């Protein structure tokens, strides 16, 4: 091995370090470095040209911005390129040169691909080939990188033929080596060890919902994230910045844990959130203390009450009103009001519909004036007369008031008669149980109701912005008219060319340059073309409504495990999803546990089967020889400090109820979590502190099962 080689292999792997086995790779890696430098230089030149290019029309500006965004994204990815982006190589059986597969694609100066993107069709055999179906490959090599050097590699002979001089037989070692590595507190990509069944899920069709069903450690979360990156590469709809991909996780520690996965795969524009993040009140919402109230709010009955609750504020005035104008006095009777209110599109949010209501009223008044006048006024003049009638404004404001979601939902919990009228299916006892003294002390279970109310109401400031815009436009029209008259009067040309400025179209065009007050967009409001929902078994009907509101196309990747449902999960995924109007979902099941050793899974299986005998527990693919240890709570600090002293790398989770948290949380590499916040995470050592306090019945059994299966190496159970 020469000093310039990028291979720095373990002691005892001299056979792997033979030049015949690594020289071709070294040469290829150097060619990649050269191509990358050239790519970046060419990209900088293209970006400079794009930035200096100016275009006048709107379509041209949109295309220019899209091109600049694409070039900047490509530059960011190339600038962040590290050699560990090279996953491996595959050698075709037909004798053609090896194909190198990576996290992104790079070509040489001659256009020949030096590295193919893992999501391309060309790269698919790297992940799908098996001995039973080698997919046209002779062999496959996978690399393990660290510090910019290849620290190990593994070759798989796929066609059953004799090994070539440049191949080293280390079957299945890549996967086993990765499973034994210490955790860092962040989830990493699994591209170098992706199994064929996992790859098939990643590449599945995106236009129908897909359920990824699997127990602890089966890789369902990382597969779903890789699927998001794959879909972004192949589906141009998802590239739109306003309608891309949303990933919904169970809690913020989970979002922190998975934050590096998509950027490492070349996708840094995906939004992530929890369900609580979707509404402003989620930041301070408290758990719902009464489980019966939580079930009632989660059932969807109260979400269905939002529509009737809003409809009570959309009833036409019963009294007659006379609108006195400079042209005629217009009488507005009850039938007229009904006609105006019926003209509003029922799909328009309540607060935004005020604009439609004013338009309908303007049309009706204009029609009545036209019955009496030979030259009726323009619609803009009629609207001005309506705006200048304070009694009329007050009448409409009472009949169709602007509403805030917090007031609407709070009133349901404060006024029993209001709730009874809007949710007649509730029993008197249920209505009374939902009442509370502090109506606006929001709980987690209230968030779907607030979200439904905001969706139904829309922005309460829209009407005021519309009025400001129209007032500003009128002022601009007056300024334009004054200026045009002066210009026309000063025109000394024979053709009197400036007289064309008296045209209504020209004046309107000039007036339309009035600035428009646009509110900042809600980044999580959607709609999104595709949504990934992890730990989906925990969502109730009301929370599912929040998801579907943001993904009306039903482009969903649904990730979960029925055995890990805290409240139990009866029936099938198909039955559960049909209840929230998700039909035709495909389902892919992962059955192998790559994370948790068999010793720990046997302990965890006993916990879950005691409460849920039918629960499906995945089979672990490895044993470590380390049994589950038991001890007393008083030994907690000793257990953790001894492990940290013996292990230079790796992470520890102390899982306990909040009141049992200790100073251990101050130690590096240690997290103290309650059972709910441990879901979706993994650690080398997991210590369960007094697990009987995690709950009773199914809820307690699931909490202990989930907590136990966070461990990748060791589990310690401490009891009182």
XYZ file of C-alpha atoms in Angstrom:
720
model
C 0.000 0.000 0.000
C 1.497 3.358 -1.035
C 1.437 6.559 1.006
C -1.031 8.068 -1.445
C -3.572 5.295 -0.954
C -6.911 6.148 0.609
C -7.069 2.695 2.192
C -6.090 2.412 5.855
C -7.186 -1.114 6.713
C -7.191 -2.909 10.078
C -4.195 -4.812 11.334
C -4.578 -8.393 10.222
C -6.169 -7.457 6.886
C -3.007 -7.612 4.804
C -4.792 -9.715 2.204
C -7.238 -6.856 1.653
C -4.422 -4.306 1.322
C -2.848 -6.067 -1.647
C -2.394 -3.549 -4.507
C -4.245 -5.851 -6.900
C -7.351 -5.462 -4.738
C -7.313 -1.719 -4.053
C -5.265 0.017 -6.774
C -8.231 0.408 -9.143
C -10.319 1.962 -6.372
C -7.529 4.394 -5.441
C -7.251 5.480 -9.067
C -11.018 5.964 -9.287
C -11.176 8.000 -6.071
C -8.476 10.366 -7.417
C -10.432 10.764 -10.642
C -13.496 11.654 -8.569
C -11.544 14.390 -6.756
C -10.425 15.884 -10.079
C -13.939 15.756 -11.552
C -15.393 17.337 -8.433
C -13.042 20.331 -8.644
C -13.942 20.818 -12.303
C -17.650 20.463 -11.548
C -17.519 23.121 -8.840
C -15.627 25.554 -11.063
C -18.106 25.088 -13.920
C -21.005 25.434 -11.510
C -19.691 28.722 -10.121
C -19.453 30.067 -13.679
C -23.031 28.996 -14.499
C -24.306 30.517 -11.253
C -22.549 33.843 -11.923
C -24.120 33.961 -15.378
C -27.556 33.119 -14.027
C -27.328 35.833 -11.359
C -26.273 38.466 -13.892
C -28.998 37.496 -16.371
C -32.060 39.730 -16.136
C -35.457 39.091 -17.676
C -38.535 41.256 -17.889
C -41.551 38.950 -17.989
C -42.956 37.116 -14.987
C -42.456 33.643 -16.478
C -38.821 34.444 -17.181
C -38.286 35.605 -13.604
C -39.807 32.403 -12.243
C -37.587 30.279 -14.489
C -34.522 32.342 -13.521
C -35.170 31.904 -9.800
C -35.790 28.174 -10.227
C -32.513 27.802 -12.142
C -30.570 29.765 -9.528
C -32.116 27.672 -6.756
C -31.154 24.465 -8.580
C -27.562 25.641 -9.138
C -27.149 26.764 -5.534
C -28.505 23.461 -4.238
C -26.132 21.533 -6.513
C -23.199 23.717 -5.412
C -24.078 23.139 -1.763
C -24.162 19.379 -2.285
C -20.881 19.284 -4.214
C -19.143 21.601 -1.743
C -20.246 19.291 1.059
C -19.012 16.188 -0.752
C -16.886 13.875 1.297
C -15.240 10.709 0.086
C -17.535 8.680 2.315
C -20.276 9.584 -0.151
C -18.923 6.648 -2.195
C -20.948 3.702 -0.923
C -19.409 0.933 -2.970
C -18.996 -0.535 -6.392
C -20.711 -3.247 -8.376
C -18.975 -5.368 -10.983
C -21.226 -6.502 -13.872
C -21.108 -10.135 -14.920
C -20.726 -9.172 -18.583
C -17.178 -7.934 -18.088
C -17.930 -4.220 -18.401
C -16.134 -1.848 -15.969
C -17.315 -1.591 -12.356
C -20.004 0.980 -11.504
C -19.423 3.109 -8.409
C -22.519 4.064 -6.375
C -22.744 7.115 -4.122
C -24.995 9.589 -2.368
C -24.944 11.832 -5.459
C -23.916 11.588 -9.112
C -20.635 12.930 -10.552
C -19.392 12.711 -14.145
C -15.948 13.161 -15.657
C -14.953 15.740 -18.266
C -15.910 13.292 -21.014
C -19.417 12.909 -19.594
C -18.761 9.376 -18.375
C -20.370 8.808 -14.948
C -17.743 8.312 -12.258
C -20.315 8.028 -9.469
C -24.010 7.236 -9.958
C -26.657 8.526 -7.563
C -27.989 5.738 -5.338
C -31.542 6.656 -6.352
C -30.958 6.167 -10.087
C -32.134 3.066 -11.920
C -28.519 2.260 -12.802
C -27.710 1.944 -9.081
C -30.677 -0.302 -8.232
C -28.790 -3.642 -8.598
C -26.339 -2.538 -5.905
C -29.196 -2.826 -3.407
C -31.405 -5.513 -4.931
C -28.886 -8.151 -6.045
C -28.830 -11.444 -4.138
C -27.274 -14.808 -4.843
C -30.702 -16.064 -5.854
C -31.070 -13.116 -8.252
C -27.720 -11.393 -8.908
C -29.403 -8.792 -11.160
C -26.598 -9.034 -13.707
C -23.792 -8.544 -11.174
C -20.721 -10.646 -10.597
C -19.831 -9.044 -7.262
C -20.511 -6.103 -4.960
C -18.085 -4.192 -2.748
C -19.108 -1.983 0.202
C -16.805 0.519 1.933
C -16.555 1.679 5.528
C -15.127 5.199 5.701
C -13.767 7.197 8.615
C -11.771 10.411 8.538
C -11.656 10.435 4.746
C -10.027 6.975 4.540
C -11.386 3.524 3.748
C -11.037 1.646 7.038
C -12.510 -1.587 5.736
C -14.376 -3.055 2.794
C -16.363 -6.185 2.082
C -16.864 -8.104 -1.162
C -19.822 -10.326 -1.982
C -19.600 -12.888 -4.743
C -23.076 -12.935 -6.285
C -22.877 -15.199 -9.342
C -21.232 -18.197 -7.682
C -18.127 -18.026 -9.875
C -14.523 -18.034 -8.645
C -13.191 -14.932 -6.932
C -11.184 -12.519 -9.053
C -7.783 -11.218 -8.019
C -9.286 -7.886 -6.922
C -11.978 -9.442 -4.681
C -11.763 -10.393 -1.007
C -14.264 -12.899 0.482
C -15.887 -11.349 3.587
C -19.540 -12.312 3.260
C -22.163 -10.412 5.319
C -19.487 -8.575 7.340
C -20.622 -5.079 6.308
C -23.980 -5.455 8.042
C -22.610 -7.123 11.171
C -19.863 -4.522 11.512
C -22.377 -1.683 11.308
C -24.612 -3.272 13.946
C -21.729 -3.438 16.394
C -20.742 0.212 16.007
C -21.317 2.599 18.910
C -24.203 5.056 18.578
C -23.543 8.795 18.378
C -26.919 10.296 19.310
C -27.809 10.878 15.648
C -29.314 8.441 13.175
C -27.123 7.771 10.159
C -27.756 6.605 6.628
C -27.952 2.849 6.021
C -27.149 2.905 2.318
C -24.074 0.707 2.639
C -26.060 -2.039 4.385
C -29.512 -1.624 2.864
C -31.306 -4.962 2.473
C -33.210 -5.892 -0.682
C -36.606 -5.861 1.059
C -35.880 -2.419 2.498
C -34.796 -1.113 -0.908
C -38.046 -2.370 -2.464
C -40.015 -0.284 0.049
C -37.904 2.789 -0.668
C -38.574 2.513 -4.408
C -42.310 1.735 -4.116
C -44.904 3.790 -6.033
C -45.692 7.132 -4.387
C -49.202 7.829 -5.696
C -50.953 5.590 -3.180
C -50.565 5.454 0.604
C -47.932 3.000 1.818
C -47.820 1.495 5.307
C -44.375 0.400 6.523
C -45.243 -2.025 9.300
C -42.471 -3.343 11.511
C -41.460 -3.944 15.084
C -38.565 -2.402 17.001
C -35.212 -2.335 15.228
C -36.517 -3.351 11.808
C -35.308 -0.112 10.229
C -38.740 1.221 9.308
C -37.915 4.825 10.240
C -34.652 5.028 8.324
C -36.278 3.252 5.366
C -39.082 5.837 5.351
C -36.570 8.715 5.378
C -34.587 7.151 2.535
C -37.885 6.732 0.691
C -38.528 10.470 1.071
C -35.122 11.207 -0.491
C -35.816 8.728 -3.296
C -39.215 10.264 -4.079
C -37.728 13.771 -4.135
C -35.235 12.564 -6.751
C -37.829 10.921 -8.999
C -41.035 12.920 -8.574
C -40.821 16.501 -9.934
C -43.996 17.449 -8.025
C -42.082 17.147 -4.768
C -39.379 19.587 -5.893
C -41.767 22.524 -5.634
C -40.764 24.553 -2.601
C -44.395 25.222 -1.696
C -45.626 21.626 -1.968
C -42.820 19.231 -1.133
C -42.367 16.635 1.582
C -43.264 16.863 5.272
C -41.972 14.417 7.903
C -44.096 14.159 11.058
C -42.458 12.571 14.098
C -43.631 11.786 17.645
C -41.556 14.331 19.606
C -38.634 16.760 19.363
C -35.882 14.367 20.572
C -36.883 12.165 17.624
C -36.632 15.100 15.185
C -33.170 15.906 16.570
C -32.146 12.257 16.265
C -33.105 11.932 12.571
C -32.050 15.467 11.545
C -28.886 14.370 9.701
C -30.372 11.583 7.583
C -31.974 13.529 4.729
C -29.179 16.134 4.391
C -26.691 13.252 4.190
C -28.737 11.909 1.291
C -28.597 15.231 -0.537
C -31.986 16.574 0.586
C -31.945 19.553 2.933
C -35.274 21.169 2.081
C -37.629 18.724 3.805
C -39.713 20.160 6.639
C -40.025 18.162 9.860
C -42.396 18.651 12.779
C -44.540 16.990 15.403
C -48.331 17.138 15.355
C -48.174 19.715 18.157
C -45.954 21.973 16.036
C -48.758 22.400 13.502
C -50.599 24.914 15.691
C -49.129 27.825 17.695
C -50.687 26.622 20.951
C -48.787 23.331 20.697
C -45.663 24.809 22.281
C -47.378 25.282 25.650
C -50.093 22.623 25.527
C -50.249 20.270 28.512
C -51.225 16.583 28.499
C -54.925 15.832 28.859
C -55.240 14.501 32.404
C -58.592 12.757 31.996
C -58.173 9.755 29.629
C -61.910 9.677 28.905
C -61.845 13.313 27.802
C -58.767 12.581 25.665
C -60.577 9.698 23.941
C -63.648 11.864 23.401
C -61.654 14.684 21.805
C -59.637 12.229 19.744
C -62.677 10.418 18.367
C -63.489 13.103 15.830
C -66.876 14.083 17.272
C -65.633 17.487 18.368
C -63.776 18.089 15.115
C -67.104 17.521 13.365
C -68.669 20.130 15.668
C -66.448 22.916 14.299
C -68.513 23.294 11.115
C -71.863 23.790 12.904
C -70.139 26.069 15.432
C -68.987 28.372 12.625
C -72.338 28.151 10.780
C -74.066 29.804 13.730
C -72.076 32.936 12.855
C -73.191 32.920 9.210
C -76.918 33.678 9.506
C -78.431 36.468 7.335
C -79.874 39.566 9.078
C -83.630 39.412 9.640
C -84.278 43.187 9.495
C -84.675 45.495 6.523
C -82.005 48.100 5.833
C -82.120 51.143 3.546
C -78.855 52.021 1.844
C -78.957 55.715 0.919
C -76.678 56.512 -2.023
C -76.189 59.629 -4.149
C -78.060 57.854 -6.956
C -80.970 56.091 -5.237
C -82.105 54.632 -1.922
C -81.767 50.839 -2.083
C -83.962 48.712 0.198
C -82.342 45.482 1.422
C -84.933 43.023 2.753
C -84.599 39.620 4.376
C -84.813 37.829 0.993
C -82.001 40.024 -0.339
C -79.793 39.158 2.611
C -80.493 35.463 2.081
C -79.491 35.766 -1.583
C -76.237 37.504 -0.648
C -75.331 34.937 2.011
C -76.212 32.019 -0.292
C -73.809 33.391 -2.926
C -70.810 32.659 -0.704
C -68.928 29.510 -1.744
C -69.361 26.985 1.118
C -65.753 25.866 0.622
C -64.326 29.305 1.342
C -62.994 29.752 4.905
C -65.337 31.862 7.015
C -63.108 34.909 7.496
C -61.984 34.938 3.858
C -65.596 34.620 2.725
C -66.310 38.135 3.971
C -64.764 39.316 0.716
C -67.176 37.164 -1.315
C -70.073 38.468 0.777
C -69.165 42.109 0.030
C -68.853 41.274 -3.671
C -72.272 39.595 -3.706
C -73.818 42.570 -1.874
C -72.212 44.986 -4.346
C -73.651 43.011 -7.274
C -77.115 42.963 -5.722
C -77.107 46.704 -4.965
C -75.791 47.428 -8.484
C -78.624 45.376 -9.986
C -81.224 47.230 -7.936
C -79.756 50.598 -8.984
C -79.755 49.521 -12.638
C -83.531 49.020 -12.402
C -83.971 52.766 -11.698
C -81.070 54.463 -13.467
C -80.220 54.813 -17.139
C -76.501 55.110 -16.342
C -75.854 53.049 -13.207
C -72.598 53.659 -11.284
C -69.548 51.403 -11.598
C -69.128 48.547 -9.138
C -66.214 50.362 -7.478
C -68.457 53.357 -6.785
C -71.194 51.138 -5.369
C -68.699 49.399 -3.108
C -67.501 52.762 -1.850
C -71.084 53.700 -0.948
C -71.471 50.421 0.955
C -68.201 51.030 2.834
C -69.404 54.496 3.861
C -72.605 53.217 5.524
C -71.616 52.474 9.163
C -74.995 50.949 10.024
C -74.719 48.514 7.128
C -71.142 47.649 8.098
C -72.244 46.932 11.666
C -75.175 44.824 10.459
C -72.921 42.587 8.351
C -70.283 42.400 11.091
C -72.880 41.041 13.523
C -74.331 38.565 11.019
C -70.925 37.364 9.712
C -68.324 38.341 12.335
C -64.608 37.775 11.986
C -63.679 34.921 14.318
C -60.555 33.652 16.064
C -60.055 29.900 16.383
C -59.167 30.182 20.069
C -62.439 32.004 20.830
C -64.538 29.525 18.875
C -63.039 26.426 20.514
C -62.878 28.043 23.951
C -66.599 28.823 23.811
C -67.355 25.132 23.220
C -65.703 24.320 26.548
C -67.314 27.254 28.341
C -70.922 27.340 27.084
C -72.716 23.953 27.445
C -75.683 25.003 25.291
C -73.332 25.954 22.451
C -71.579 22.575 22.611
C -74.878 20.671 22.770
C -76.157 22.451 19.686
C -72.965 21.885 17.684
C -72.385 18.274 18.797
C -75.861 16.762 19.345
C -74.418 13.208 19.493
C -72.768 13.956 22.851
C -74.589 12.815 25.955
C -75.403 15.356 28.708
C -72.696 13.746 30.845
C -70.114 14.112 28.063
C -71.053 17.756 27.489
C -70.620 18.483 31.174
C -67.320 16.587 31.337
C -65.885 18.716 28.531
C -66.604 21.996 30.336
C -63.734 23.569 32.276
C -63.071 26.724 34.231
C -60.104 27.878 32.164
C -61.526 27.302 28.709
C -58.344 28.458 26.983
C -55.880 26.419 29.042
C -55.024 24.261 26.049
C -54.172 20.584 26.236
C -52.584 18.348 23.604
C -56.026 16.908 22.862
C -57.344 20.403 22.029
C -54.816 20.979 19.251
C -56.733 19.122 16.501
C -59.807 21.213 17.330
C -57.854 24.455 17.070
C -56.368 23.269 13.791
C -59.799 22.377 12.403
C -61.147 25.760 13.496
C -58.297 27.663 11.836
C -58.781 25.677 8.654
C -62.513 26.420 8.635
C -62.140 30.091 9.624
C -59.101 31.261 7.691
C -57.155 34.427 8.378
C -59.210 36.985 10.356
C -56.980 39.776 9.055
C -57.787 39.174 5.380
C -60.815 41.469 5.332
C -58.885 44.342 6.908
C -56.026 43.882 4.426
C -58.520 43.928 1.567
C -59.990 47.216 2.842
C -56.522 48.767 3.184
C -55.633 47.661 -0.333
C -58.806 49.078 -1.840
C -58.354 52.365 0.029
C -54.734 52.608 -1.156
C -55.842 51.747 -4.690
C -58.486 54.509 -4.646
C -55.878 57.011 -3.487
C -53.542 55.888 -6.258
C -56.324 56.165 -8.846
C -56.982 59.739 -7.744
C -53.273 60.574 -7.940
C -53.053 58.969 -11.389
C -56.099 60.832 -12.667
C -54.676 64.156 -11.509
C -51.282 63.416 -13.034
C -52.754 62.187 -16.328
C -54.878 65.288 -16.761
C -51.760 67.433 -16.374
C -49.848 65.264 -18.901
C -52.694 65.384 -21.431
C -53.053 69.142 -21.051
C -49.335 69.590 -21.779
C -49.393 67.326 -24.903
C -48.467 69.432 -27.960
C -48.182 66.573 -30.458
C -50.332 66.577 -33.591
C -51.835 63.141 -32.839
C -52.520 63.993 -29.197
C -50.974 60.600 -28.341
C -51.213 61.095 -24.580
C -55.001 61.223 -24.806
C -54.988 57.409 -24.885
C -54.107 57.552 -21.200
C -57.741 58.396 -20.528
C -58.532 54.743 -21.356
C -59.967 52.776 -18.429
C -57.649 49.821 -19.093
C -54.564 52.003 -18.939
C -55.678 53.650 -15.719
C -56.507 50.284 -14.167
C -53.110 48.900 -15.181
C -51.340 51.799 -13.541
C -53.499 51.549 -10.433
C -52.767 47.829 -10.088
C -49.181 48.629 -9.146
C -50.463 49.449 -5.659
C -48.479 47.379 -3.092
C -50.364 44.397 -1.639
C -49.995 43.469 2.025
C -49.195 39.731 2.011
C -49.110 37.828 5.328
C -46.153 35.534 6.030
C -46.959 31.953 4.986
C -47.431 29.191 7.531
C -44.664 26.764 6.606
C -46.573 23.795 8.039
C -50.029 24.617 6.674
C -49.487 22.750 3.408
C -50.717 21.362 1.228
C -47.803 18.948 0.835
C -47.516 16.475 -2.018
C -46.156 13.754 0.274
C -46.170 13.314 4.055
C -44.183 10.748 6.053
C -45.875 9.937 9.370
C -43.768 8.031 11.901
C -45.165 6.264 14.988
C -48.516 6.466 13.201
C -50.061 3.850 15.474
C -50.369 6.583 18.131
C -52.523 8.988 16.101
C -56.210 9.313 16.952
C -58.903 10.266 14.437
C -58.659 13.979 15.205
C -54.877 13.984 14.703
C -55.251 12.098 11.430
C -57.565 14.891 10.288
C -54.684 17.333 10.860
C -52.411 15.226 8.647
C -54.944 14.794 5.841
C -55.746 18.504 5.843
C -52.117 19.023 4.829
C -52.030 16.182 2.325
C -55.338 16.087 0.422
C -53.718 13.969 -2.319
C -53.234 11.124 0.209
C -49.575 10.786 -0.807
C -48.574 9.194 2.487
C -45.837 6.976 3.884
C -47.252 5.641 7.145
C -44.742 4.134 9.564
C -45.697 2.204 12.666
C -46.048 -0.930 14.733
C -49.381 -1.991 16.183
C -47.640 -3.698 19.106
C -46.141 -0.349 20.159
C -49.494 1.497 20.329
C -49.760 2.938 23.844
C -53.562 2.715 23.856
C -53.732 -0.613 22.068
C -54.404 -1.234 18.386
C -57.259 -3.569 17.531
C -57.915 -4.641 13.970
C -55.675 -4.262 10.936
C -53.950 -1.243 9.460
C -56.475 -1.316 6.635
C -59.387 -1.125 9.077
C -57.732 1.630 11.096
C -57.005 3.781 8.049
C -60.438 3.248 6.511
C -61.891 4.860 9.645
C -60.174 8.118 8.672
C -60.982 7.805 4.946
C -57.579 6.519 3.793
C -58.407 3.819 1.255
C -56.310 1.564 -0.952
C -53.116 1.683 1.100
C -50.377 -0.800 0.220
C -48.592 -2.464 3.129
C -44.981 -3.601 3.444
C -43.899 -5.558 6.513
C -40.395 -5.711 7.963
C -39.802 -8.705 10.227
C -36.080 -8.726 11.095
C -34.730 -6.783 14.055
C -31.290 -5.428 13.141
C -30.875 -3.256 16.239
C -31.735 -5.212 19.363
C -29.813 -8.349 20.388
C -31.824 -11.536 20.879
C -31.129 -11.562 24.635
C -32.907 -8.214 25.030
C -35.743 -9.081 22.631
C -36.549 -12.228 24.591
C -36.953 -10.105 27.719
C -39.029 -7.487 25.871
C -41.245 -10.111 24.227
C -42.238 -11.406 27.641
C -43.354 -7.906 28.640
C -45.580 -7.287 25.624
C -47.017 -10.806 25.311
C -48.189 -10.703 28.921
C -50.624 -7.911 27.989
C -50.983 -8.360 24.208
C -50.602 -12.085 23.438
C -51.153 -11.569 19.702
C -48.397 -8.941 19.360
C -45.916 -9.654 16.554
C -42.324 -9.416 17.779
C -39.559 -9.216 15.136
C -36.776 -11.785 15.113
C -33.318 -10.512 16.080
C -30.526 -11.420 13.678
C -27.759 -11.508 16.290
C -26.759 -12.430 19.810
C -24.116 -10.575 21.798
C -23.723 -13.001 24.697
C -24.589 -10.181 27.127
C -27.600 -11.065 29.296
C -30.119 -8.540 30.593
C -28.897 -7.365 33.998
C -31.148 -6.689 36.993
C -30.481 -4.591 40.063
C -31.817 -1.980 42.457
C -32.630 1.673 41.805
C -29.953 2.683 44.296
C -27.323 1.288 41.903
C -28.292 3.633 39.043
C -25.384 6.071 39.235
C -22.870 3.264 39.733
C -24.161 1.335 36.707
C -24.011 4.348 34.402
C -20.610 5.636 35.537
C -19.014 2.178 35.311
C -20.293 1.734 31.763
C -19.079 5.184 30.686
C -15.680 4.432 32.191
C -15.395 1.151 30.327
C -16.707 2.409 26.964
C -14.964 5.275 25.202
C -17.799 5.591 22.696
C -21.532 5.059 22.724
C -24.638 6.544 24.290
C -26.725 5.824 27.386
C -30.448 6.277 28.006
C -31.812 6.334 31.538
C -35.539 5.785 31.065
C -37.648 6.766 34.046
C -40.728 8.711 35.025
C -39.942 12.456 35.274
C -39.774 12.588 39.057
C -36.974 9.991 39.003
C -34.642 12.026 36.774
C -31.183 12.408 38.299
C -27.992 14.426 38.004
C -26.893 11.821 35.464
C -28.527 14.029 32.850
C -25.531 16.375 33.263
C -23.124 13.706 32.003
C -22.060 13.680 28.376
C -23.356 10.758 26.296
C -26.271 10.300 28.741
C -29.925 11.186 28.206
C -32.617 10.932 30.870
C -35.976 10.384 29.214
C -39.486 9.410 30.169
C -40.881 6.342 28.329
C -42.851 8.483 25.836
C -39.824 10.518 24.722
C -37.719 7.381 24.258
C -39.916 6.185 21.398
C -38.127 6.110 18.038
C -34.616 6.488 19.536
C -31.742 4.044 20.149
C -28.803 3.828 22.559
C -25.944 1.438 23.283
C -26.943 1.061 26.932
C -30.488 1.435 28.215
C -31.234 1.546 31.942
C -34.874 1.147 32.991
C -35.522 2.720 36.383
C -38.445 1.191 38.306
C -40.274 0.143 35.104
C -43.427 -0.801 37.029
C -44.079 2.942 37.343
C -44.384 3.201 33.540
C -48.074 2.341 33.762
C -50.565 -0.466 34.137
C -52.294 -2.776 31.713
C -51.589 -2.406 27.998
C -50.194 1.110 28.376
C -47.603 0.012 30.938
C -46.650 -3.143 29.023
C -46.170 -1.185 25.789
C -44.071 1.460 27.578
C -41.764 -1.238 29.022
C -41.573 -3.027 25.654
C -40.685 0.149 23.780
C -38.169 1.278 26.412
C -36.406 -2.108 26.500
C -36.009 -2.270 22.743
C -34.143 1.054 22.522
C -30.948 -0.835 23.420
C -28.428 -1.890 20.766
C -25.959 -3.594 23.126
C -26.999 -3.777 26.790
C -30.150 -3.521 28.912
C -30.169 -3.009 32.688
C -33.428 -3.164 34.673
C -33.365 -1.506 38.109
C -36.281 -2.101 40.492
C -37.098 -0.931 43.986
